[in-house]
Amino acid sequence: MEIGPPVVPVSEDSKTLDVLLRSWYPCTLAENLALLNPRGTVNVLNVAKKYSLDAIQQAVCKSLFTPKILVNSLCCFAITCRARMQDEFALAAKYTLREPLVPGWFNEIELITAAELFSLLTYRQRHSRARHPDI
């Protein structure tokens, strides 16, 4: 018989749980997210939703719109789409208007569906015409 704390099996990977659990420490989640890749951010969002950790989910959403992360607005859009955060992906779509009309390849494109990409391109084209009616 083994003595020690009980072990509870979970399906999440250690990096995701590390960020999630550190968010309860007296440090900021935004600092932890800077260390994550986009897929890690999606994983933390999914786990926060799974365990109904609304405060963590809100902190992650807030951290997505920091200037450091918004440098790559297409990445931010992909993360918010993947996490099904409608208000946030609408805001991220606005930030993508700073990018060229037809974006180059970005790794996070694999996080979104063709329909989401088409929706973004349509949105960007419509708003580009609104700014430049002669296009």
GROMACS .gro file of N, CA and C in nm:
model
  405
    1MET      N    1   0.083  -0.118   0.000
    1MET     CA    2   0.000   0.000   0.000
    1MET      C    3   0.088   0.125   0.000
    2GLU      N    4   0.059   0.211  -0.095
    2GLU     CA    5   0.137   0.333  -0.110
    2GLU      C    6   0.080   0.444  -0.024
    3ILE      N    7   0.168   0.519   0.043
    3ILE     CA    8   0.124   0.629   0.128
    3ILE      C    9   0.156   0.759   0.056
    4GLY      N   10   0.064   0.851   0.057
    4GLY     CA   11   0.084   0.979  -0.009
    4GLY      C   12  -0.048   1.035  -0.056
    5PRO      N   13  -0.041   1.150  -0.118
    5PRO     CA   14  -0.167   1.210  -0.165
    5PRO      C   15  -0.227   1.127  -0.279
    6PRO      N   16  -0.357   1.129  -0.290
    6PRO     CA   17  -0.420   1.053  -0.398
    6PRO      C   18  -0.385   1.113  -0.534
    7VAL      N   19  -0.374   1.028  -0.634
    7VAL     CA   20  -0.344   1.071  -0.770
    7VAL      C   21  -0.474   1.065  -0.850
    8VAL      N   22  -0.505   1.177  -0.914
    8VAL     CA   23  -0.627   1.184  -0.995
    8VAL      C   24  -0.585   1.195  -1.141
    9PRO      N   25  -0.621   1.097  -1.223
    9PRO     CA   26  -0.583   1.106  -1.365
    9PRO      C   27  -0.667   1.213  -1.435
   10VAL      N   28  -0.601   1.290  -1.521
   10VAL     CA   29  -0.668   1.394  -1.602
   10VAL      C   30  -0.622   1.379  -1.746
   11SER      N   31  -0.701   1.430  -1.837
   11SER     CA   32  -0.667   1.416  -1.979
   11SER      C   33  -0.579   1.529  -2.031
   12GLU      N   34  -0.565   1.637  -1.955
   12GLU     CA   35  -0.487   1.752  -2.001
   12GLU      C   36  -0.337   1.729  -1.982
   13ASP      N   37  -0.258   1.798  -2.068
   13ASP     CA   38  -0.113   1.784  -2.056
   13ASP      C   39  -0.059   1.872  -1.943
   14SER      N   40   0.063   1.844  -1.901
   14SER     CA   41   0.121   1.912  -1.784
   14SER      C   42   0.141   2.062  -1.807
   15LYS      N   43   0.176   2.104  -1.929
   15LYS     CA   44   0.197   2.246  -1.955
   15LYS      C   45   0.067   2.324  -1.938
   16THR      N   46  -0.041   2.270  -1.988
   16THR     CA   47  -0.171   2.335  -1.976
   16THR      C   48  -0.212   2.347  -1.830
   17LEU      N   49  -0.199   2.237  -1.756
   17LEU     CA   50  -0.235   2.239  -1.614
   17LEU      C   51  -0.144   2.329  -1.534
   18ASP      N   52  -0.017   2.338  -1.571
   18ASP     CA   53   0.077   2.426  -1.503
   18ASP      C   54   0.029   2.571  -1.511
   19VAL      N   55  -0.005   2.616  -1.631
   19VAL     CA   56  -0.052   2.753  -1.648
   19VAL      C   57  -0.182   2.774  -1.573
   20LEU      N   58  -0.270   2.678  -1.583
   20LEU     CA   59  -0.400   2.687  -1.517
   20LEU      C   60  -0.383   2.698  -1.365
   21LEU      N   61  -0.303   2.612  -1.308
   21LEU     CA   62  -0.284   2.612  -1.163
   21LEU      C   63  -0.206   2.734  -1.115
   22ARG      N   64  -0.113   2.781  -1.194
   22ARG     CA   65  -0.038   2.901  -1.156
   22ARG      C   66  -0.127   3.025  -1.153
   23SER      N   67  -0.238   3.022  -1.226
   23SER     CA   68  -0.327   3.137  -1.227
   23SER      C   69  -0.389   3.162  -1.089
   24TRP      N   70  -0.387   3.061  -1.003
   24TRP     CA   71  -0.439   3.079  -0.867
   24TRP      C   72  -0.331   3.132  -0.773
   25TYR      N   73  -0.209   3.136  -0.818
   25TYR     CA   74  -0.100   3.193  -0.739
   25TYR      C   75  -0.108   3.345  -0.748
   26PRO      N   76  -0.037   3.417  -0.660
   26PRO     CA   77  -0.043   3.564  -0.669
   26PRO      C   78   0.045   3.619  -0.781
   27CYS      N   79   0.028   3.565  -0.900
   27CYS     CA   80   0.096   3.619  -1.017
   27CYS      C   81  -0.011   3.638  -1.125
   28THR      N   82   0.024   3.704  -1.232
   28THR     CA   83  -0.078   3.731  -1.333
   28THR      C   84  -0.076   3.625  -1.441
   29LEU      N   85  -0.191   3.590  -1.489
   29LEU     CA   86  -0.203   3.493  -1.595
   29LEU      C   87  -0.146   3.548  -1.725
   30ALA      N   88  -0.157   3.678  -1.746
   30ALA     CA   89  -0.104   3.738  -1.869
   30ALA      C   90   0.046   3.712  -1.882
   31GLU      N   91   0.119   3.716  -1.772
   31GLU     CA   92   0.263   3.686  -1.778
   31GLU      C   93   0.286   3.542  -1.817
   32ASN      N   94   0.205   3.449  -1.765
   32ASN     CA   95   0.219   3.308  -1.801
   32ASN      C   96   0.186   3.285  -1.947
   33LEU      N   97   0.086   3.355  -1.998
   33LEU     CA   98   0.046   3.335  -2.138
   33LEU      C   99   0.154   3.378  -2.234
   34ALA      N  100   0.235   3.474  -2.195
   34ALA     CA  101   0.342   3.517  -2.283
   34ALA      C  102   0.437   3.402  -2.313
   35LEU      N  103   0.441   3.304  -2.223
   35LEU     CA  104   0.530   3.189  -2.241
   35LEU      C  105   0.467   3.079  -2.325
   36LEU      N  106   0.336   3.088  -2.349
   36LEU     CA  107   0.265   2.983  -2.422
   36LEU      C  108   0.268   3.006  -2.571
   37ASN      N  109   0.264   2.898  -2.644
   37ASN     CA  110   0.240   2.911  -2.787
   37ASN      C  111   0.089   2.921  -2.807
   38PRO      N  112   0.043   2.955  -2.927
   38PRO     CA  113  -0.102   2.970  -2.947
   38PRO      C  114  -0.182   2.845  -2.912
   39ARG      N  115  -0.132   2.728  -2.943
   39ARG     CA  116  -0.206   2.606  -2.910
   39ARG      C  117  -0.214   2.587  -2.759
   40GLY      N  118  -0.109   2.628  -2.687
   40GLY     CA  119  -0.113   2.622  -2.542
   40GLY      C  120  -0.219   2.714  -2.485
   41THR      N  121  -0.235   2.831  -2.546
   41THR     CA  122  -0.339   2.925  -2.504
   41THR      C  123  -0.476   2.863  -2.526
   42VAL      N  124  -0.496   2.800  -2.641
   42VAL     CA  125  -0.623   2.733  -2.671
   42VAL      C  126  -0.649   2.623  -2.568
   43ASN      N  127  -0.546   2.547  -2.534
   43ASN     CA  128  -0.561   2.439  -2.435
   43ASN      C  129  -0.605   2.494  -2.299
   44VAL      N  130  -0.542   2.604  -2.257
   44VAL     CA  131  -0.579   2.664  -2.128
   44VAL      C  132  -0.724   2.712  -2.133
   45LEU      N  133  -0.765   2.774  -2.243
   45LEU     CA  134  -0.904   2.817  -2.257
   45LEU      C  135  -1.000   2.700  -2.250
   46ASN      N  136  -0.966   2.592  -2.318
   46ASN     CA  137  -1.053   2.474  -2.318
   46ASN      C  138  -1.066   2.414  -2.179
   47VAL      N  139  -0.956   2.406  -2.106
   47VAL     CA  140  -0.960   2.350  -1.970
   47VAL      C  141  -1.038   2.443  -1.878
   48ALA      N  142  -1.019   2.574  -1.893
   48ALA     CA  143  -1.095   2.669  -1.811
   48ALA      C  144  -1.244   2.654  -1.836
   49LYS      N  145  -1.282   2.633  -1.962
   49LYS     CA  146  -1.424   2.610  -1.993
   49LYS      C  147  -1.472   2.478  -1.934
   50LYS      N  148  -1.391   2.373  -1.951
   50LYS     CA  149  -1.427   2.239  -1.905
   50LYS      C  150  -1.457   2.238  -1.756
   51TYR      N  151  -1.374   2.308  -1.679
   51TYR     CA  152  -1.391   2.308  -1.534
   51TYR      C  153  -1.466   2.432  -1.482
   52SER      N  154  -1.530   2.505  -1.573
   52SER     CA  155  -1.610   2.624  -1.538
   52SER      C  156  -1.530   2.726  -1.457
   53LEU      N  157  -1.410   2.755  -1.502
   53LEU     CA  158  -1.324   2.852  -1.436
   53LEU      C  159  -1.336   2.985  -1.510
   54ASP      N  160  -1.448   3.051  -1.486
   54ASP     CA  161  -1.481   3.173  -1.560
   54ASP      C  162  -1.377   3.284  -1.541
   55ALA      N  163  -1.327   3.300  -1.421
   55ALA     CA  164  -1.228   3.405  -1.396
   55ALA      C  165  -1.102   3.383  -1.477
   56ILE      N  166  -1.060   3.259  -1.490
   56ILE     CA  167  -0.940   3.229  -1.569
   56ILE      C  168  -0.969   3.252  -1.717
   57GLN      N  169  -1.085   3.210  -1.760
   57GLN     CA  170  -1.124   3.231  -1.900
   57GLN      C  171  -1.124   3.380  -1.933
   58GLN      N  172  -1.178   3.463  -1.845
   58GLN     CA  173  -1.181   3.607  -1.866
   58GLN      C  174  -1.040   3.665  -1.867
   59ALA      N  175  -0.953   3.615  -1.779
   59ALA     CA  176  -0.815   3.663  -1.775
   59ALA      C  177  -0.742   3.628  -1.904
   60VAL      N  178  -0.766   3.508  -1.956
   60VAL     CA  179  -0.703   3.467  -2.081
   60VAL      C  180  -0.753   3.557  -2.194
   61CYS      N  181  -0.884   3.580  -2.199
   61CYS     CA  182  -0.941   3.667  -2.303
   61CYS      C  183  -0.879   3.806  -2.296
   62LYS      N  184  -0.868   3.858  -2.176
   62LYS     CA  185  -0.809   3.991  -2.158
   62LYS      C  186  -0.664   3.992  -2.204
   63SER      N  187  -0.590   3.889  -2.172
   63SER     CA  188  -0.448   3.885  -2.208
   63SER      C  189  -0.427   3.871  -2.358
   64LEU      N  190  -0.526   3.818  -2.430
   64LEU     CA  191  -0.512   3.805  -2.575
   64LEU      C  192  -0.505   3.941  -2.645
   65PHE      N  193  -0.559   4.043  -2.580
   65PHE     CA  194  -0.564   4.174  -2.642
   65PHE      C  195  -0.461   4.271  -2.585
   66THR      N  196  -0.351   4.217  -2.534
   66THR     CA  197  -0.239   4.301  -2.492
   66THR      C  198  -0.156   4.335  -2.616
   67PRO      N  199  -0.089   4.448  -2.616
   67PRO     CA  200  -0.012   4.487  -2.734
   67PRO      C  201   0.090   4.381  -2.779
   68LYS      N  202   0.149   4.311  -2.683
   68LYS     CA  203   0.250   4.211  -2.717
   68LYS      C  204   0.189   4.097  -2.801
   69ILE      N  205   0.069   4.054  -2.767
   69ILE     CA  206   0.005   3.945  -2.838
   69ILE      C  207  -0.063   3.995  -2.965
   70LEU      N  208  -0.115   4.118  -2.962
   70LEU     CA  209  -0.186   4.171  -3.079
   70LEU      C  210  -0.095   4.204  -3.196
   71VAL      N  211   0.035   4.196  -3.175
   71VAL     CA  212   0.127   4.214  -3.288
   71VAL      C  213   0.090   4.117  -3.399
   72ASN      N  214   0.044   4.000  -3.362
   72ASN     CA  215  -0.003   3.901  -3.459
   72ASN      C  216  -0.154   3.887  -3.443
   73SER      N  217  -0.229   3.979  -3.503
   73SER     CA  218  -0.373   3.980  -3.487
   73SER      C  219  -0.440   3.858  -3.551
   74LEU      N  220  -0.379   3.802  -3.654
   74LEU     CA  221  -0.435   3.682  -3.717
   74LEU      C  222  -0.428   3.563  -3.622
   75CYS      N  223  -0.321   3.555  -3.547
   75CYS     CA  224  -0.306   3.451  -3.445
   75CYS      C  225  -0.414   3.469  -3.338
   76CYS      N  226  -0.433   3.590  -3.294
   76CYS     CA  227  -0.535   3.620  -3.194
   76CYS      C  228  -0.673   3.583  -3.247
   77PHE      N  229  -0.700   3.614  -3.373
   77PHE     CA  230  -0.828   3.578  -3.434
   77PHE      C  231  -0.847   3.426  -3.433
   78ALA      N  232  -0.743   3.354  -3.472
   78ALA     CA  233  -0.752   3.207  -3.477
   78ALA      C  234  -0.779   3.148  -3.339
   79ILE      N  235  -0.711   3.199  -3.237
   79ILE     CA  236  -0.731   3.149  -3.101
   79ILE      C  237  -0.874   3.174  -3.055
   80THR      N  238  -0.924   3.295  -3.078
   80THR     CA  239  -1.058   3.327  -3.032
   80THR      C  240  -1.164   3.248  -3.110
   81CYS      N  241  -1.138   3.222  -3.238
   81CYS     CA  242  -1.231   3.137  -3.315
   81CYS      C  243  -1.233   2.996  -3.260
   82ARG      N  244  -1.114   2.942  -3.239
   82ARG     CA  245  -1.104   2.804  -3.191
   82ARG      C  246  -1.172   2.787  -3.056
   83ALA      N  247  -1.163   2.891  -2.973
   83ALA     CA  248  -1.223   2.885  -2.839
   83ALA      C  249  -1.371   2.926  -2.842
   84ARG      N  250  -1.422   2.960  -2.958
   84ARG     CA  251  -1.563   2.997  -2.974
   84ARG      C  252  -1.602   3.117  -2.887
   85MET      N  253  -1.515   3.218  -2.886
   85MET     CA  254  -1.539   3.339  -2.809
   85MET      C  255  -1.585   3.448  -2.906
   86GLN      N  256  -1.715   3.457  -2.927
   86GLN     CA  257  -1.770   3.542  -3.033
   86GLN      C  258  -1.735   3.689  -3.019
   87ASP      N  259  -1.751   3.746  -2.901
   87ASP     CA  260  -1.720   3.889  -2.884
   87ASP      C  261  -1.573   3.915  -2.912
   88GLU      N  262  -1.488   3.825  -2.864
   88GLU     CA  263  -1.345   3.844  -2.880
   88GLU      C  264  -1.300   3.823  -3.024
   89PHE      N  265  -1.360   3.725  -3.096
   89PHE     CA  266  -1.313   3.707  -3.232
   89PHE      C  267  -1.363   3.819  -3.323
   90ALA      N  268  -1.474   3.884  -3.287
   90ALA     CA  269  -1.518   4.002  -3.363
   90ALA      C  270  -1.418   4.117  -3.343
   91LEU      N  271  -1.371   4.133  -3.220
   91LEU     CA  272  -1.271   4.236  -3.191
   91LEU      C  273  -1.139   4.202  -3.261
   92ALA      N  274  -1.099   4.077  -3.255
   92ALA     CA  275  -0.975   4.035  -3.322
   92ALA      C  276  -0.984   4.058  -3.473
   93ALA      N  277  -1.101   4.035  -3.530
   93ALA     CA  278  -1.120   4.058  -3.674
   93ALA      C  279  -1.094   4.205  -3.707
   94LYS      N  280  -1.139   4.295  -3.620
   94LYS     CA  281  -1.113   4.439  -3.642
   94LYS      C  282  -0.964   4.468  -3.642
   95TYR      N  283  -0.892   4.405  -3.550
   95TYR     CA  284  -0.747   4.426  -3.544
   95TYR      C  285  -0.676   4.373  -3.669
   96THR      N  286  -0.733   4.275  -3.735
   96THR     CA  287  -0.668   4.220  -3.855
   96THR      C  288  -0.674   4.317  -3.972
   97LEU      N  289  -0.756   4.421  -3.962
   97LEU     CA  290  -0.764   4.519  -4.070
   97LEU      C  291  -0.632   4.592  -4.091
   98ARG      N  292  -0.543   4.581  -3.995
   98ARG     CA  293  -0.409   4.642  -4.010
   98ARG      C  294  -0.318   4.558  -4.100
   99GLU      N  295  -0.356   4.434  -4.121
   99GLU     CA  296  -0.276   4.341  -4.200
   99GLU      C  297  -0.310   4.359  -4.349
  100PRO      N  298  -0.225   4.306  -4.439
  100PRO     CA  299  -0.259   4.308  -4.581
  100PRO      C  300  -0.392   4.236  -4.605
  101LEU      N  301  -0.465   4.277  -4.710
  101LEU     CA  302  -0.597   4.222  -4.735
  101LEU      C  303  -0.596   4.070  -4.745
  102VAL      N  304  -0.501   4.016  -4.819
  102VAL     CA  305  -0.485   3.871  -4.826
  102VAL      C  306  -0.363   3.836  -4.742
  103PRO      N  307  -0.386   3.776  -4.626
  103PRO     CA  308  -0.274   3.750  -4.535
  103PRO      C  309  -0.182   3.641  -4.588
  104GLY      N  310  -0.057   3.649  -4.547
  104GLY     CA  311   0.036   3.541  -4.577
  104GLY      C  312   0.009   3.424  -4.485
  105TRP      N  313   0.087   3.319  -4.500
  105TRP     CA  314   0.070   3.199  -4.417
  105TRP      C  315   0.104   3.233  -4.272
  106PHE      N  316   0.022   3.183  -4.182
  106PHE     CA  317   0.054   3.191  -4.039
  106PHE      C  318   0.016   3.056  -3.980
  107ASN      N  319   0.100   3.006  -3.890
  107ASN     CA  320   0.083   2.870  -3.837
  107ASN      C  321  -0.053   2.845  -3.774
  108GLU      N  322  -0.109   2.947  -3.713
  108GLU     CA  323  -0.234   2.930  -3.641
  108GLU      C  324  -0.354   2.912  -3.734
  109ILE      N  325  -0.332   2.925  -3.864
  109ILE     CA  326  -0.442   2.905  -3.959
  109ILE      C  327  -0.499   2.765  -3.944
  110GLU      N  328  -0.417   2.673  -3.895
  110GLU     CA  329  -0.463   2.536  -3.874
  110GLU      C  330  -0.565   2.524  -3.760
  111LEU      N  331  -0.579   2.628  -3.680
  111LEU     CA  332  -0.674   2.628  -3.569
  111LEU      C  333  -0.816   2.662  -3.614
  112ILE      N  334  -0.830   2.717  -3.735
  112ILE     CA  335  -0.962   2.761  -3.778
  112ILE      C  336  -1.010   2.682  -3.900
  113THR      N  337  -1.139   2.688  -3.921
  113THR     CA  338  -1.198   2.619  -4.036
  113THR      C  339  -1.191   2.708  -4.159
  114ALA      N  340  -1.215   2.648  -4.274
  114ALA     CA  341  -1.220   2.725  -4.398
  114ALA      C  342  -1.332   2.827  -4.393
  115ALA      N  343  -1.444   2.791  -4.332
  115ALA     CA  344  -1.557   2.883  -4.320
  115ALA      C  345  -1.519   3.006  -4.236
  116GLU      N  346  -1.444   2.985  -4.130
  116GLU     CA  347  -1.401   3.097  -4.045
  116GLU      C  348  -1.303   3.187  -4.121
  117LEU      N  349  -1.212   3.127  -4.196
  117LEU     CA  350  -1.118   3.206  -4.276
  117LEU      C  351  -1.193   3.283  -4.383
  118PHE      N  352  -1.288   3.219  -4.450
  118PHE     CA  353  -1.367   3.286  -4.553
  118PHE      C  354  -1.445   3.402  -4.492
  119SER      N  355  -1.502   3.380  -4.375
  119SER     CA  356  -1.575   3.486  -4.306
  119SER      C  357  -1.484   3.604  -4.275
  120LEU      N  358  -1.363   3.576  -4.231
  120LEU     CA  359  -1.267   3.683  -4.201
  120LEU      C  360  -1.230   3.758  -4.329
  121LEU      N  361  -1.201   3.687  -4.435
  121LEU     CA  362  -1.163   3.753  -4.561
  121LEU      C  363  -1.277   3.839  -4.615
  122THR      N  364  -1.400   3.789  -4.604
  122THR     CA  365  -1.517   3.866  -4.648
  122THR      C  366  -1.531   3.992  -4.563
  123TYR      N  367  -1.518   3.977  -4.434
  123TYR     CA  368  -1.525   4.091  -4.342
  123TYR      C  369  -1.418   4.195  -4.378
  124ARG      N  370  -1.297   4.147  -4.400
  124ARG     CA  371  -1.186   4.238  -4.430
  124ARG      C  372  -1.207   4.308  -4.565
  125GLN      N  373  -1.258   4.236  -4.662
  125GLN     CA  374  -1.283   4.296  -4.793
  125GLN      C  375  -1.392   4.403  -4.783
  126ARG      N  376  -1.499   4.372  -4.711
  126ARG     CA  377  -1.609   4.467  -4.694
  126ARG      C  378  -1.562   4.594  -4.624
  127HIS      N  379  -1.482   4.579  -4.518
  127HIS     CA  380  -1.435   4.696  -4.445
  127HIS      C  381  -1.325   4.769  -4.518
  128SER      N  382  -1.253   4.702  -4.603
  128SER     CA  383  -1.154   4.768  -4.686
  128SER      C  384  -1.223   4.858  -4.788
  129ARG      N  385  -1.333   4.808  -4.845
  129ARG     CA  386  -1.410   4.889  -4.940
  129ARG      C  387  -1.472   5.009  -4.872
  130ALA      N  388  -1.515   4.992  -4.747
  130ALA     CA  389  -1.576   5.103  -4.674
  130ALA      C  390  -1.473   5.214  -4.652
  131ARG      N  391  -1.350   5.177  -4.629
  131ARG     CA  392  -1.243   5.276  -4.609
  131ARG      C  393  -1.196   5.333  -4.741
  132HIS      N  394  -1.196   5.251  -4.846
  132HIS     CA  395  -1.148   5.291  -4.978
  132HIS      C  396  -1.254   5.256  -5.082
  133PRO      N  397  -1.358   5.339  -5.100
  133PRO     CA  398  -1.469   5.305  -5.189
  133PRO      C  399  -1.429   5.280  -5.334
  134ASP      N  400  -1.314   5.329  -5.377
  134ASP     CA  401  -1.271   5.311  -5.515
  134ASP      C  402  -1.212   5.173  -5.543
  135ILE      N  403  -1.200   5.089  -5.442
  135ILE     CA  404  -1.142   4.954  -5.461
  135ILE      C  405  -1.246   4.863  -5.519
   0.00000   0.00000   0.00000
